PDB file of C-alpha atoms in Angstrom:
ATOM      1  CA  MET J   1       0.083  -0.187  -0.205  1.00 68.00           C
ATOM      2  CA  ASP J   2       1.443   3.314  -1.163  1.00 79.00           C
ATOM      3  CA  SER J   3      -1.405   5.800  -0.073  1.00 83.00           C
ATOM      4  CA  LEU J   4      -4.219   6.040   2.940  1.00 86.00           C
ATOM      5  CA  THR J   5      -7.258   7.965   2.313  1.00 89.00           C
ATOM      6  CA  ILE J   6      -9.978   8.868   5.394  1.00 90.00           C
ATOM      7  CA  PRO J   7     -11.936  11.624   5.801  1.00 93.00           C
ATOM      8  CA  ILE J   8     -10.948  15.004   7.329  1.00 95.00           C
ATOM      9  CA  ALA J   9     -10.321  14.234  10.817  1.00 97.00           C
ATOM     10  CA  ASP J  10     -11.883  16.393  14.247  1.00 98.00           C
ATOM     11  CA  ASP J  11      -9.098  17.215  16.390  1.00 98.00           C
ATOM     12  CA  PHE J  12     -11.395  17.923  19.662  1.00 98.00           C
ATOM     13  CA  HIS J  13      -8.572  19.608  21.474  1.00 98.00           C
ATOM     14  CA  LEU J  14      -6.538  22.644  19.916  1.00 98.00           C
ATOM     15  CA  HIS J  15      -4.254  25.647  21.196  1.00 98.00           C
ATOM     16  CA  LEU J  16      -4.051  28.195  18.739  1.00 98.00           C
ATOM     17  CA  ARG J  17      -2.355  31.149  21.021  1.00 97.00           C
ATOM     18  CA  GLN J  18      -2.943  34.743  19.775  1.00 96.00           C
ATOM     19  CA  ASP J  19      -0.992  37.247  17.597  1.00 96.00           C
ATOM     20  CA  ALA J  20       2.107  36.406  15.964  1.00 97.00           C
ATOM     21  CA  MET J  21       2.150  32.344  16.608  1.00 97.00           C
ATOM     22  CA  MET J  22      -1.449  32.307  15.864  1.00 98.00           C
ATOM     23  CA  HIS J  23      -0.705  33.146  12.378  1.00 98.00           C
ATOM     24  CA  VAL J  24       1.752  30.975  11.878  1.00 97.00           C
ATOM     25  CA  VAL J  25      -0.092  28.059  13.133  1.00 98.00           C
ATOM     26  CA  ALA J  26      -3.766  28.394  12.742  1.00 98.00           C
ATOM     27  CA  PRO J  27      -2.972  28.022   8.661  1.00 97.00           C
ATOM     28  CA  LEU J  28      -1.239  24.382   9.397  1.00 97.00           C
ATOM     29  CA  VAL J  29      -3.991  22.688  10.914  1.00 98.00           C
ATOM     30  CA  ARG J  30      -5.765  22.023   7.661  1.00 97.00           C
ATOM     31  CA  ALA J  31      -2.309  20.700   6.642  1.00 96.00           C
ATOM     32  CA  GLY J  32      -2.154  18.358   9.381  1.00 96.00           C
ATOM     33  CA  GLY J  33      -5.683  16.569   7.986  1.00 96.00           C
ATOM     34  CA  VAL J  34      -7.608  18.221  10.265  1.00 98.00           C
ATOM     35  CA  GLY J  35     -11.159  20.083   9.002  1.00 98.00           C
ATOM     36  CA  ARG J  36     -12.893  20.644  12.539  1.00 98.00           C
ATOM     37  CA  CYS J  37     -11.047  21.674  15.971  1.00 98.00           C
ATOM     38  CA  VAL J  38     -12.405  22.621  19.466  1.00 98.00           C
ATOM     39  CA  VAL J  39     -10.212  25.610  20.513  1.00 98.00           C
ATOM     40  CA  MET J  40      -8.824  25.918  23.714  1.00 97.00           C
ATOM     41  CA  PRO J  41      -9.172  29.079  25.421  1.00 96.00           C
ATOM     42  CA  ASN J  42      -6.237  29.378  27.991  1.00 93.00           C
ATOM     43  CA  THR J  43      -4.966  32.496  26.015  1.00 94.00           C
ATOM     44  CA  THR J  44      -3.996  36.223  27.750  1.00 92.00           C
ATOM     45  CA  PRO J  45      -6.391  37.310  28.808  1.00 93.00           C
ATOM     46  CA  PRO J  46      -8.472  33.907  28.966  1.00 94.00           C
ATOM     47  CA  ILE J  47     -11.478  33.527  26.677  1.00 96.00           C
ATOM     48  CA  ALA J  48     -13.985  34.711  29.512  1.00 96.00           C
ATOM     49  CA  THR J  49     -17.511  35.629  27.132  1.00 97.00           C
ATOM     50  CA  ALA J  50     -18.976  34.325  24.407  1.00 97.00           C
ATOM     51  CA  GLU J  51     -18.085  37.782  22.720  1.00 97.00           C
ATOM     52  CA  ASP J  52     -14.575  36.601  22.972  1.00 98.00           C
ATOM     53  CA  ALA J  53     -15.160  33.368  21.599  1.00 98.00           C
ATOM     54  CA  ILE J  54     -16.795  34.928  18.538  1.00 98.00           C
ATOM     55  CA  ARG J  55     -14.405  37.213  18.242  1.00 98.00           C
ATOM     56  CA  TYR J  56     -11.200  34.782  18.515  1.00 98.00           C
ATOM     57  CA  ARG J  57     -13.092  32.230  15.999  1.00 98.00           C
ATOM     58  CA  GLY J  58     -13.335  35.630  13.606  1.00 98.00           C
ATOM     59  CA  ALA J  59      -9.738  35.861  13.682  1.00 98.00           C
ATOM     60  CA  LEU J  60      -8.843  32.338  13.174  1.00 98.00           C
ATOM     61  CA  GLU J  61     -11.152  31.890  10.124  1.00 98.00           C
ATOM     62  CA  ALA J  62      -9.866  34.832   8.761  1.00 98.00           C
ATOM     63  CA  LEU J  63      -6.324  32.895   8.718  1.00 98.00           C
ATOM     64  CA  ALA J  64      -7.802  29.096   7.996  1.00 98.00           C
ATOM     65  CA  PRO J  65     -11.223  29.618   6.178  1.00 98.00           C
ATOM     66  CA  ASP J  66     -10.936  25.935   5.658  1.00 97.00           C
ATOM     67  CA  VAL J  67     -11.425  24.589   9.333  1.00 98.00           C
ATOM     68  CA  GLU J  68     -14.441  24.674  11.306  1.00 98.00           C
ATOM     69  CA  PHE J  69     -13.620  26.507  14.992  1.00 98.00           C
ATOM     70  CA  LEU J  70     -15.348  24.764  17.968  1.00 98.00           C
ATOM     71  CA  MET J  71     -15.373  27.849  20.226  1.00 98.00           C
ATOM     72  CA  THR J  72     -14.946  27.078  24.247  1.00 98.00           C
ATOM     73  CA  LEU J  73     -15.218  29.435  27.313  1.00 98.00           C
ATOM     74  CA  TYR J  74     -12.718  28.966  30.449  1.00 96.00           C
ATOM     75  CA  LEU J  75     -14.532  28.312  33.494  1.00 95.00           C
ATOM     76  CA  LEU J  76     -14.069  31.325  35.827  1.00 94.00           C
ATOM     77  CA  PRO J  77     -15.669  32.458  38.704  1.00 91.00           C
ATOM     78  CA  GLU J  78     -17.497  34.979  36.586  1.00 93.00           C
ATOM     79  CA  LEU J  79     -19.074  32.767  34.227  1.00 95.00           C
ATOM     80  CA  THR J  80     -23.169  32.624  35.292  1.00 97.00           C
ATOM     81  CA  PRO J  81     -25.725  30.192  34.102  1.00 97.00           C
ATOM     82  CA  GLN J  82     -26.923  33.014  31.913  1.00 97.00           C
ATOM     83  CA  ALA J  83     -23.653  33.240  30.188  1.00 97.00           C
ATOM     84  CA  VAL J  84     -23.731  30.024  29.566  1.00 98.00           C
ATOM     85  CA  SER J  85     -27.380  30.495  27.935  1.00 97.00           C
ATOM     86  CA  THR J  86     -25.865  33.091  25.865  1.00 97.00           C
ATOM     87  CA  ALA J  87     -22.819  31.032  24.705  1.00 98.00           C
ATOM     88  CA  ALA J  88     -24.798  28.675  23.672  1.00 98.00           C
ATOM     89  CA  ALA J  89     -27.256  31.012  21.339  1.00 97.00           C
ATOM     90  CA  GLN J  90     -23.977  31.978  20.020  1.00 96.00           C
ATOM     91  CA  GLY J  91     -22.838  28.399  19.323  1.00 97.00           C
ATOM     92  CA  VAL J  92     -20.188  27.954  21.635  1.00 98.00           C
ATOM     93  CA  PHE J  93     -19.418  24.272  22.029  1.00 98.00           C
ATOM     94  CA  GLY J  94     -18.210  23.968  25.615  1.00 98.00           C
ATOM     95  CA  VAL J  95     -16.761  24.760  28.815  1.00 98.00           C
ATOM     96  CA  LYS J  96     -13.172  24.139  29.605  1.00 96.00           C
ATOM     97  CA  CYS J  97     -12.021  23.671  33.178  1.00 94.00           C
ATOM     98  CA  TYR J  98      -8.679  23.593  34.104  1.00 89.00           C
ATOM     99  CA  PRO J  99      -7.708  23.161  37.942  1.00 81.00           C
ATOM    100  CA  LYS J 100      -5.543  26.138  39.078  1.00 76.00           C
ATOM    101  CA  GLY J 101      -1.633  26.074  38.574  1.00 69.00           C
ATOM    102  CA  VAL J 102      -1.453  22.878  37.025  1.00 65.00           C
ATOM    103  CA  THR J 103      -0.620  23.827  32.763  1.00 67.00           C
ATOM    104  CA  THR J 104      -0.100  26.671  30.934  1.00 66.00           C
ATOM    105  CA  ASN J 105      -2.498  29.800  31.632  1.00 61.00           C
ATOM    106  CA  SER J 106      -4.013  28.138  34.235  1.00 59.00           C
ATOM    107  CA  GLU J 107      -3.572  30.332  37.108  1.00 71.00           C
ATOM    108  CA  SER J 108      -7.043  31.651  37.234  1.00 66.00           C
ATOM    109  CA  GLY J 109      -8.324  27.922  37.053  1.00 67.00           C
ATOM    110  CA  THR J 110     -10.782  26.141  39.206  1.00 73.00           C
ATOM    111  CA  GLU J 111     -10.116  24.791  43.082  1.00 69.00           C
ATOM    112  CA  ASP J 112     -13.673  24.196  43.905  1.00 80.00           C
ATOM    113  CA  PHE J 113     -15.730  21.982  41.303  1.00 85.00           C
ATOM    114  CA  GLY J 114     -18.772  22.709  43.697  1.00 86.00           C
ATOM    115  CA  ALA J 115     -18.811  26.188  43.213  1.00 90.00           C
ATOM    116  CA  TYR J 116     -20.115  25.730  39.492  1.00 94.00           C
ATOM    117  CA  ASP J 117     -22.997  23.741  40.372  1.00 96.00           C
ATOM    118  CA  ALA J 118     -25.460  26.314  38.937  1.00 97.00           C
ATOM    119  CA  VAL J 119     -23.112  26.352  35.726  1.00 97.00           C
ATOM    120  CA  PHE J 120     -22.765  22.314  35.155  1.00 97.00           C
ATOM    121  CA  SER J 121     -26.619  22.105  35.557  1.00 98.00           C
ATOM    122  CA  ALA J 122     -26.784  25.370  32.874  1.00 98.00           C
ATOM    123  CA  MET J 123     -24.536  23.469  30.835  1.00 98.00           C
ATOM    124  CA  GLU J 124     -26.457  20.140  31.054  1.00 98.00           C
ATOM    125  CA  ALA J 125     -29.707  22.253  29.789  1.00 98.00           C
ATOM    126  CA  GLU J 126     -28.069  23.624  26.798  1.00 98.00           C
ATOM    127  CA  GLY J 127     -25.813  20.659  25.726  1.00 97.00           C
ATOM    128  CA  LEU J 128     -22.433  22.524  26.630  1.00 98.00           C
ATOM    129  CA  ALA J 129     -19.872  19.857  26.945  1.00 98.00           C
ATOM    130  CA  LEU J 130     -17.561  20.170  29.509  1.00 98.00           C
ATOM    131  CA  LEU J 131     -13.803  19.771  28.632  1.00 98.00           C
ATOM    132  CA  ILE J 132     -11.387  18.630  31.447  1.00 97.00           C
ATOM    133  CA  HIS J 133      -8.039  18.971  32.330  1.00 95.00           C
ATOM    134  CA  GLY J 134      -8.265  15.979  34.507  1.00 95.00           C
ATOM    135  CA  GLU J 135      -5.063  16.488  37.373  1.00 94.00           C
ATOM    136  CA  VAL J 136      -5.096  18.135  40.825  1.00 92.00           C
ATOM    137  CA  PRO J 137      -2.027  20.487  41.858  1.00 90.00           C
ATOM    138  CA  SER J 138       1.181  19.356  43.054  1.00 91.00           C
ATOM    139  CA  ASN J 139       1.111  18.613  47.042  1.00 92.00           C
ATOM    140  CA  ALA J 140       4.064  17.519  48.719  1.00 95.00           C
ATOM    141  CA  GLU J 141       2.350  16.911  52.013  1.00 96.00           C
ATOM    142  CA  LYS J 142      -0.755  14.832  49.867  1.00 95.00           C
ATOM    143  CA  ASP J 143       2.113  12.916  48.102  1.00 97.00           C
ATOM    144  CA  VAL J 144       0.656  14.531  44.570  1.00 95.00           C
ATOM    145  CA  CYS J 145       2.987  14.972  41.749  1.00 96.00           C
ATOM    146  CA  VAL J 146       2.895  14.912  38.195  1.00 95.00           C
ATOM    147  CA  LEU J 147       3.080  10.674  37.830  1.00 96.00           C
ATOM    148  CA  ASN J 148       0.243  10.495  40.047  1.00 97.00           C
ATOM    149  CA  ALA J 149      -1.816  14.095  39.296  1.00 96.00           C
ATOM    150  CA  GLU J 150      -4.065  12.723  37.000  1.00 97.00           C
ATOM    151  CA  ALA J 151      -4.759   9.272  38.613  1.00 97.00           C
ATOM    152  CA  ARG J 152      -5.710  11.497  42.080  1.00 96.00           C
ATOM    153  CA  PHE J 153      -8.330  13.425  40.006  1.00 95.00           C
ATOM    154  CA  LEU J 154     -10.647  10.518  38.581  1.00 97.00           C
ATOM    155  CA  PRO J 155     -12.373  10.514  41.994  1.00 96.00           C
ATOM    156  CA  GLU J 156     -13.806  14.158  41.433  1.00 95.00           C
ATOM    157  CA  LEU J 157     -14.833  12.848  37.845  1.00 96.00           C
ATOM    158  CA  GLU J 158     -16.779  10.302  38.887  1.00 97.00           C
ATOM    159  CA  LYS J 159     -18.386  12.567  41.689  1.00 96.00           C
ATOM    160  CA  LEU J 160     -19.058  15.091  38.652  1.00 96.00           C
ATOM    161  CA  HIS J 161     -20.876  12.621  36.798  1.00 97.00           C
ATOM    162  CA  GLY J 162     -22.854  11.350  39.452  1.00 97.00           C
ATOM    163  CA  ARG J 163     -24.570  14.570  39.887  1.00 96.00           C
ATOM    164  CA  PHE J 164     -24.619  15.524  36.072  1.00 97.00           C
ATOM    165  CA  PRO J 165     -25.385  12.418  34.417  1.00 98.00           C
ATOM    166  CA  LYS J 166     -26.496  14.294  31.443  1.00 98.00           C
ATOM    167  CA  LEU J 167     -23.517  17.152  31.399  1.00 98.00           C
ATOM    168  CA  ARG J 168     -21.231  15.620  28.462  1.00 98.00           C
ATOM    169  CA  ILE J 169     -17.977  15.382  30.172  1.00 98.00           C
ATOM    170  CA  VAL J 170     -14.447  15.108  27.799  1.00 98.00           C
ATOM    171  CA  LEU J 171     -11.534  14.235  30.293  1.00 98.00           C
ATOM    172  CA  GLU J 172      -9.002  15.591  28.014  1.00 98.00           C
ATOM    173  CA  HIS J 173      -5.534  14.005  27.043  1.00 98.00           C
ATOM    174  CA  VAL J 174      -5.521  10.386  29.077  1.00 98.00           C
ATOM    175  CA  THR J 175      -2.194   9.543  30.304  1.00 98.00           C
ATOM    176  CA  THR J 176      -2.918   6.620  32.538  1.00 98.00           C
ATOM    177  CA  ALA J 177      -4.485   2.954  32.632  1.00 98.00           C
ATOM    178  CA  LYS J 178      -6.431   4.396  35.606  1.00 98.00           C
ATOM    179  CA  ALA J 179      -8.091   7.351  33.507  1.00 98.00           C
ATOM    180  CA  VAL J 180      -8.770   4.822  30.608  1.00 98.00           C
ATOM    181  CA  ASP J 181     -10.553   2.183  33.147  1.00 98.00           C
ATOM    182  CA  CYS J 182     -12.306   4.791  34.876  1.00 98.00           C
ATOM    183  CA  VAL J 183     -13.900   6.545  31.468  1.00 98.00           C
ATOM    184  CA  LYS J 184     -15.192   2.856  30.527  1.00 98.00           C
ATOM    185  CA  ALA J 185     -17.153   2.293  33.839  1.00 98.00           C
ATOM    186  CA  LEU J 186     -18.658   6.104  33.668  1.00 98.00           C
ATOM    187  CA  GLY J 187     -21.841   6.818  31.481  1.00 94.00           C
ATOM    188  CA  SER J 188     -22.578   7.150  28.052  1.00 97.00           C
ATOM    189  CA  THR J 189     -21.803  11.106  28.538  1.00 98.00           C
ATOM    190  CA  VAL J 190     -18.345  10.850  29.789  1.00 98.00           C
ATOM    191  CA  ALA J 191     -15.641  10.222  26.946  1.00 98.00           C
ATOM    192  CA  ALA J 192     -11.663  10.887  26.817  1.00 98.00           C
ATOM    193  CA  THR J 193      -9.400  12.085  24.442  1.00 98.00           C
ATOM    194  CA  VAL J 194      -6.310  10.795  23.460  1.00 98.00           C
ATOM    195  CA  THR J 195      -3.142  12.585  21.695  1.00 98.00           C
ATOM    196  CA  ALA J 196      -0.801  11.315  19.167  1.00 98.00           C
ATOM    197  CA  HIS J 197       1.912  11.438  21.607  1.00 98.00           C
ATOM    198  CA  HIS J 198       1.143  10.226  24.366  1.00 98.00           C
ATOM    199  CA  LEU J 199       0.352   6.833  22.320  1.00 98.00           C
ATOM    200  CA  ASP J 200       4.615   7.116  21.759  1.00 97.00           C
ATOM    201  CA  LEU J 201       5.581   8.721  24.781  1.00 98.00           C
ATOM    202  CA  THR J 202       6.914   7.488  28.077  1.00 98.00           C
ATOM    203  CA  VAL J 203       8.441   9.043  30.709  1.00 97.00           C
ATOM    204  CA  ASP J 204      12.145   8.306  29.852  1.00 97.00           C
ATOM    205  CA  ASP J 205      10.881  10.229  26.454  1.00 97.00           C
ATOM    206  CA  TRP J 206      10.401  13.433  27.909  1.00 96.00           C
ATOM    207  CA  ALA J 207      12.817  13.538  31.483  1.00 95.00           C
ATOM    208  CA  GLY J 208      15.360  15.733  30.436  1.00 92.00           C
ATOM    209  CA  ARG J 209      13.905  16.220  27.009  1.00 94.00           C
ATOM    210  CA  ASN J 210      12.067  19.512  26.777  1.00 94.00           C
ATOM    211  CA  HIS J 211      10.503  19.227  23.057  1.00 95.00           C
ATOM    212  CA  ASN J 212       8.669  15.863  24.682  1.00 96.00           C
ATOM    213  CA  PHE J 213       7.577  17.489  27.756  1.00 96.00           C
ATOM    214  CA  CYS J 214       3.599  17.896  27.914  1.00 95.00           C
ATOM    215  CA  LYS J 215       1.279  18.207  30.773  1.00 94.00           C
ATOM    216  CA  PRO J 216      -0.234  16.119  31.471  1.00 96.00           C
ATOM    217  CA  VAL J 217       3.013  14.195  31.535  1.00 97.00           C
ATOM    218  CA  ALA J 218       3.358  10.828  29.840  1.00 98.00           C
ATOM    219  CA  LYS J 219       3.468   7.984  32.208  1.00 98.00           C
ATOM    220  CA  TYR J 220       4.946   4.578  32.740  1.00 98.00           C
ATOM    221  CA  PRO J 221       5.114   1.970  29.785  1.00 98.00           C
ATOM    222  CA  HIS J 222       2.020   0.396  30.678  1.00 98.00           C
ATOM    223  CA  ASP J 223       0.195   3.167  30.756  1.00 98.00           C
ATOM    224  CA  ARG J 224       0.562   4.577  27.049  1.00 98.00           C
ATOM    225  CA  ASP J 225      -0.221   0.108  26.486  1.00 98.00           C
ATOM    226  CA  ALA J 226      -3.927   1.193  27.793  1.00 98.00           C
ATOM    227  CA  LEU J 227      -4.232   3.934  25.724  1.00 98.00           C
ATOM    228  CA  ARG J 228      -2.794   2.108  22.674  1.00 98.00           C
ATOM    229  CA  GLN J 229      -4.949  -0.779  23.379  1.00 98.00           C
ATOM    230  CA  VAL J 230      -8.463   1.210  23.783  1.00 98.00           C
ATOM    231  CA  VAL J 231      -7.759   2.931  20.709  1.00 98.00           C
ATOM    232  CA  CYS J 232      -6.843  -0.515  18.946  1.00 97.00           C
ATOM    233  CA  GLU J 233     -10.291  -2.095  19.873  1.00 97.00           C
ATOM    234  CA  GLY J 234     -12.221   0.973  18.797  1.00 97.00           C
ATOM    235  CA  HIS J 235     -13.868   2.555  21.856  1.00 98.00           C
ATOM    236  CA  PRO J 236     -16.570   4.818  20.548  1.00 98.00           C
ATOM    237  CA  ARG J 237     -15.709   7.136  23.905  1.00 98.00           C
ATOM    238  CA  PHE J 238     -12.150   7.632  23.012  1.00 98.00           C
ATOM    239  CA  PHE J 239     -11.100   9.678  20.361  1.00 98.00           C
ATOM    240  CA  LEU J 240      -8.732  12.743  19.222  1.00 98.00           C
ATOM    241  CA  GLY J 241      -7.823  15.587  20.980  1.00 98.00           C
ATOM    242  CA  SER J 242      -4.628  16.248  19.877  1.00 98.00           C
ATOM    243  CA  ASP J 243      -3.395  18.846  22.579  1.00 98.00           C
ATOM    244  CA  SER J 244      -1.029  20.663  19.790  1.00 98.00           C
ATOM    245  CA  ALA J 245       0.216  23.179  21.936  1.00 97.00           C
ATOM    246  CA  PRO J 246       3.127  25.422  20.251  1.00 97.00           C
ATOM    247  CA  HIS J 247       5.515  27.750  21.818  1.00 95.00           C
ATOM    248  CA  PRO J 248       8.166  30.136  20.960  1.00 95.00           C
ATOM    249  CA  ARG J 249      11.710  27.815  20.815  1.00 94.00           C
ATOM    250  CA  SER J 250      13.208  30.318  23.354  1.00 95.00           C
ATOM    251  CA  ALA J 251      10.700  28.896  26.045  1.00 94.00           C
ATOM    252  CA  LYS J 252      10.844  25.588  25.228  1.00 94.00           C
ATOM    253  CA  GLU J 253      14.473  24.928  24.963  1.00 94.00           C
ATOM    254  CA  SER J 254      15.419  26.687  28.435  1.00 93.00           C
ATOM    255  CA  ALA J 255      16.615  25.937  31.728  1.00 92.00           C
ATOM    256  CA  CYS J 256      12.188  24.695  32.379  1.00 90.00           C
ATOM    257  CA  GLY J 257      10.721  24.196  29.283  1.00 91.00           C
ATOM    258  CA  CYS J 258       6.862  25.174  28.867  1.00 92.00           C
ATOM    259  CA  ALA J 259       5.091  22.252  28.312  1.00 93.00           C
ATOM    260  CA  GLY J 260       3.376  21.141  25.280  1.00 95.00           C
ATOM    261  CA  VAL J 261       3.829  19.102  22.218  1.00 97.00           C
ATOM    262  CA  PHE J 262       3.142  20.894  18.852  1.00 97.00           C
ATOM    263  CA  THR J 263       2.045  18.260  16.372  1.00 98.00           C
ATOM    264  CA  SER J 264      -0.555  20.167  14.247  1.00 97.00           C
ATOM    265  CA  PRO J 265       1.381  20.237  11.066  1.00 97.00           C
ATOM    266  CA  LEU J 266       1.916  16.724  10.379  1.00 97.00           C
ATOM    267  CA  LEU J 267      -0.875  15.263  13.179  1.00 97.00           C
ATOM    268  CA  LEU J 268      -2.505  12.565  10.617  1.00 97.00           C
ATOM    269  CA  PRO J 269       0.457  11.254   9.467  1.00 95.00           C
ATOM    270  CA  TYR J 270       2.054  10.711  13.220  1.00 97.00           C
ATOM    271  CA  LEU J 271      -1.480   8.972  13.811  1.00 97.00           C
ATOM    272  CA  ALA J 272      -1.058   6.172  10.816  1.00 96.00           C
ATOM    273  CA  ASP J 273       2.471   5.485  11.193  1.00 96.00           C
ATOM    274  CA  THR J 274       1.140   4.727  15.033  1.00 97.00           C
ATOM    275  CA  PHE J 275      -1.605   2.758  14.259  1.00 97.00           C
ATOM    276  CA  ASP J 276       0.435   0.940  11.145  1.00 96.00           C
ATOM    277  CA  ARG J 277       2.915   0.093  13.763  1.00 96.00           C
ATOM    278  CA  LEU J 278       0.336  -1.257  16.496  1.00 97.00           C
ATOM    279  CA  GLY J 279      -1.197  -3.285  13.622  1.00 96.00           C
ATOM    280  CA  CYS J 280      -5.081  -1.375  13.638  1.00 96.00           C
ATOM    281  CA  LEU J 281      -4.488   0.870  10.282  1.00 94.00           C
ATOM    282  CA  ASP J 282      -8.309  -0.084   9.709  1.00 92.00           C
ATOM    283  CA  ARG J 283      -9.258   1.206  13.223  1.00 94.00           C
ATOM    284  CA  LEU J 284      -7.507   4.977  11.917  1.00 95.00           C
ATOM    285  CA  ALA J 285     -10.738   6.259  10.785  1.00 95.00           C
ATOM    286  CA  ASP J 286     -12.774   6.185  13.229  1.00 97.00           C
ATOM    287  CA  PHE J 287     -10.625   7.618  15.841  1.00 98.00           C
ATOM    288  CA  PRO J 288     -10.100  10.828  14.209  1.00 97.00           C
ATOM    289  CA  SER J 289     -13.408  11.189  12.472  1.00 97.00           C
ATOM    290  CA  THR J 290     -16.158   9.736  13.721  1.00 97.00           C
ATOM    291  CA  PHE J 291     -16.332   8.764  17.209  1.00 98.00           C
ATOM    292  CA  GLY J 292     -15.865  12.366  18.561  1.00 97.00           C
ATOM    293  CA  CYS J 293     -18.430  13.857  16.249  1.00 94.00           C
ATOM    294  CA  ALA J 294     -20.976  11.165  17.594  1.00 94.00           C
TER     295      ALA J 294
END
């Protein structure tokens, strides 16, 4: 076989930044095989209102008119049920939750999920998706670090789903076998995104190698194997979210390199190579092009 044709892909987790960086990376989305993407709101300042989202979408469309951009709002204390209804009327796709301080531009992130029950109820009613960066902040006293931060978050996901069973929740960029098992065990309204780089990397690939450093970090070989297994079996609630996250070279190649792996320009070739090596190339079309949309 010397060619492979699949439907244009959906990327359910993508960072496109602002200003000069946005002008560079937005036109590369389609080049990587993606025709529709969910845009992350952790810009500076964050995308906090429907008006912010519409303005951001317009700027992106001007740079990449052949891509459909699905916009999200940053979960902030200022977000109200009325603002959720307004966002839904304006075509906003969902709301992104960042636990405070766990990744790039998450300083304004969530510390108490219970404070947002009215917002989650409104989202459930309006059909907006809740997209969650599923980690808890590192805490030496509680024995929490980057290697177990995702696993420690999972009880919060279970409680949230229990309170709002009809709320569509996406646990983003899963990295652990425990997260895979948790999502499988929950109801049909809970799904997960998987990145191209987490299907390949383990902790040895990013420790001391800034270009492979992302949050959540790649974990153990058995965790990577669990991700590979769930995509190879074609589980319909696990689908592509690249978390492609560009940074200036100076911010990656530094003593404290920023978290983020930039995969957009070669996203579908990366996936095709991985699925081919795993012997499940017949599953490739559904993972980026069917399951997430459904």
